[in-house]
Amino acid sequence: MDKRALLVATTAGAALQLAMVVAGHTNGAVAALFAVGGMGFSLAAGVLYALTAKTSPRSSSLGGAVAGGLCAFVGIAVSLALGDVEPMLLVMGTLSSAVTGAVGGAVGGLLFRRAGQKP
């Protein structure tokens, strides 16, 4: 796993997650989009991992899963601390976002793999 790509993707994803959580804490319309937005940001983190690492789709899928899960965990943990979500969401949201990040990593791995690299 490419550590630099993981750091870049996780940091970007966590920043987006945190911005959404802070906005959603005071705005119900944003809070209503926590699930879709959170998984969307995890998907984007997976794609960003693949773009940065330029590895195979399988490797990018793993990196995307880790980046997507970690950034979601950060956002959900803050949302939980603010009292906006239930504790079980920390587990279920992190797992679903890891899966979404894996999908983003796999798709990104197909799109951004190095020239001559096998799929």
GROMACS .gro file of C-alpha atoms in nm:
model
  119
    1MET     CA    1   0.000   0.000   0.000
    2ASP     CA    2   0.129   0.341  -0.094
    3LYS     CA    3   0.163   0.534   0.234
    4ARG     CA    4   0.181   0.875   0.072
    5ALA     CA    5  -0.130   0.811  -0.137
    6LEU     CA    6  -0.309   0.681   0.173
    7LEU     CA    7  -0.220   0.994   0.367
    8VAL     CA    8  -0.332   1.224   0.085
    9ALA     CA    9  -0.662   1.042   0.027
   10THR     CA   10  -0.745   1.001   0.396
   11THR     CA   11  -0.665   1.363   0.477
   12ALA     CA   12  -0.873   1.497   0.190
   13GLY     CA   13  -1.162   1.264   0.270
   14ALA     CA   14  -1.152   1.347   0.640
   15ALA     CA   15  -1.151   1.721   0.564
   16LEU     CA   16  -1.463   1.680   0.352
   17GLN     CA   17  -1.629   1.459   0.614
   18LEU     CA   18  -1.552   1.709   0.891
   19ALA     CA   19  -1.684   2.002   0.688
   20MET     CA   20  -2.008   1.811   0.629
   21VAL     CA   21  -2.040   1.712   0.997
   22VAL     CA   22  -1.985   2.067   1.120
   23ALA     CA   23  -2.233   2.207   0.866
   24GLY     CA   24  -2.483   1.933   0.947
   25HIS     CA   25  -2.463   2.000   1.318
   26THR     CA   26  -2.642   2.330   1.267
   27ASN     CA   27  -2.825   2.264   0.939
   28GLY     CA   28  -3.082   1.986   0.922
   29ALA     CA   29  -3.080   1.976   0.543
   30VAL     CA   30  -2.710   1.892   0.544
   31ALA     CA   31  -2.756   1.641   0.828
   32ALA     CA   32  -3.018   1.462   0.619
   33LEU     CA   33  -2.745   1.396   0.363
   34PHE     CA   34  -2.491   1.247   0.607
   35ALA     CA   35  -2.522   0.893   0.467
   36VAL     CA   36  -2.505   0.984   0.098
   37GLY     CA   37  -2.247   1.256   0.147
   38GLY     CA   38  -2.031   1.047   0.377
   39MET     CA   39  -2.020   0.752   0.141
   40GLY     CA   40  -1.967   0.986  -0.153
   41PHE     CA   41  -1.664   1.139   0.017
   42SER     CA   42  -1.531   0.791   0.092
   43LEU     CA   43  -1.578   0.699  -0.274
   44ALA     CA   44  -1.384   1.013  -0.369
   45ALA     CA   45  -1.109   0.921  -0.120
   46GLY     CA   46  -1.080   0.581  -0.291
   47VAL     CA   47  -1.054   0.740  -0.634
   48LEU     CA   48  -0.798   0.989  -0.501
   49TYR     CA   49  -0.594   0.702  -0.355
   50ALA     CA   50  -0.590   0.532  -0.695
   51LEU     CA   51  -0.501   0.855  -0.874
   52THR     CA   52  -0.214   0.923  -0.636
   53ALA     CA   53  -0.080   0.567  -0.606
   54LYS     CA   54  -0.133   0.458  -0.970
   55THR     CA   55  -0.133   0.091  -0.875
   56SER     CA   56  -0.336  -0.206  -0.993
   57PRO     CA   57  -0.713  -0.203  -0.940
   58ARG     CA   58  -0.676  -0.469  -0.668
   59SER     CA   59  -0.416  -0.272  -0.475
   60SER     CA   60  -0.606   0.051  -0.530
   61SER     CA   61  -0.919  -0.118  -0.399
   62LEU     CA   62  -0.746  -0.207  -0.074
   63GLY     CA   63  -0.598   0.142  -0.035
   64GLY     CA   64  -0.935   0.297  -0.121
   65ALA     CA   65  -1.107   0.082   0.142
   66VAL     CA   66  -0.864   0.192   0.410
   67ALA     CA   67  -0.880   0.560   0.310
   68GLY     CA   68  -1.260   0.554   0.279
   69GLY     CA   69  -1.306   0.379   0.611
   70LEU     CA   70  -1.060   0.599   0.799
   71CYS     CA   71  -1.201   0.928   0.675
   72ALA     CA   72  -1.555   0.812   0.754
   73PHE     CA   73  -1.449   0.699   1.101
   74VAL     CA   74  -1.310   1.045   1.174
   75GLY     CA   75  -1.623   1.223   1.054
   76ILE     CA   76  -1.863   0.986   1.229
   77ALA     CA   77  -1.664   1.001   1.554
   78VAL     CA   78  -1.692   1.380   1.556
   79SER     CA   79  -2.062   1.361   1.472
   80LEU     CA   80  -2.109   1.112   1.755
   81ALA     CA   81  -1.924   1.343   1.996
   82LEU     CA   82  -2.157   1.626   1.891
   83GLY     CA   83  -2.457   1.404   1.966
   84ASP     CA   84  -2.583   1.403   1.607
   85VAL     CA   85  -2.568   1.026   1.541
   86GLU     CA   86  -2.613   0.701   1.729
   87PRO     CA   87  -2.308   0.497   1.841
   88MET     CA   88  -2.389   0.203   1.611
   89LEU     CA   89  -2.338   0.432   1.313
   90LEU     CA   90  -1.968   0.445   1.399
   91VAL     CA   91  -1.942   0.076   1.310
   92MET     CA   92  -2.196   0.052   1.028
   93GLY     CA   93  -2.103   0.383   0.867
   94THR     CA   94  -1.733   0.307   0.877
   95LEU     CA   95  -1.785  -0.037   0.722
   96SER     CA   96  -2.015   0.086   0.447
   97SER     CA   97  -1.777   0.372   0.370
   98ALA     CA   98  -1.484   0.129   0.354
   99VAL     CA   99  -1.676  -0.071   0.092
  100THR     CA  100  -1.754   0.248  -0.099
  101GLY     CA  101  -1.388   0.353  -0.079
  102ALA     CA  102  -1.288   0.012  -0.215
  103VAL     CA  103  -1.519   0.061  -0.513
  104GLY     CA  104  -1.370   0.405  -0.574
  105GLY     CA  105  -1.020   0.263  -0.549
  106ALA     CA  106  -1.096  -0.020  -0.791
  107VAL     CA  107  -1.258   0.208  -1.048
  108GLY     CA  108  -0.979   0.462  -1.004
  109GLY     CA  109  -0.724   0.183  -1.038
  110LEU     CA  110  -0.872   0.093  -1.376
  111LEU     CA  111  -0.877   0.456  -1.487
  112PHE     CA  112  -0.538   0.570  -1.357
  113ARG     CA  113  -0.312   0.264  -1.371
  114ARG     CA  114   0.037   0.310  -1.508
  115ALA     CA  115   0.090   0.253  -1.877
  116GLY     CA  116   0.169  -0.109  -1.951
  117GLN     CA  117   0.037  -0.230  -1.616
  118LYS     CA  118  -0.198  -0.528  -1.624
  119PRO     CA  119  -0.552  -0.474  -1.490
   0.00000   0.00000   0.00000
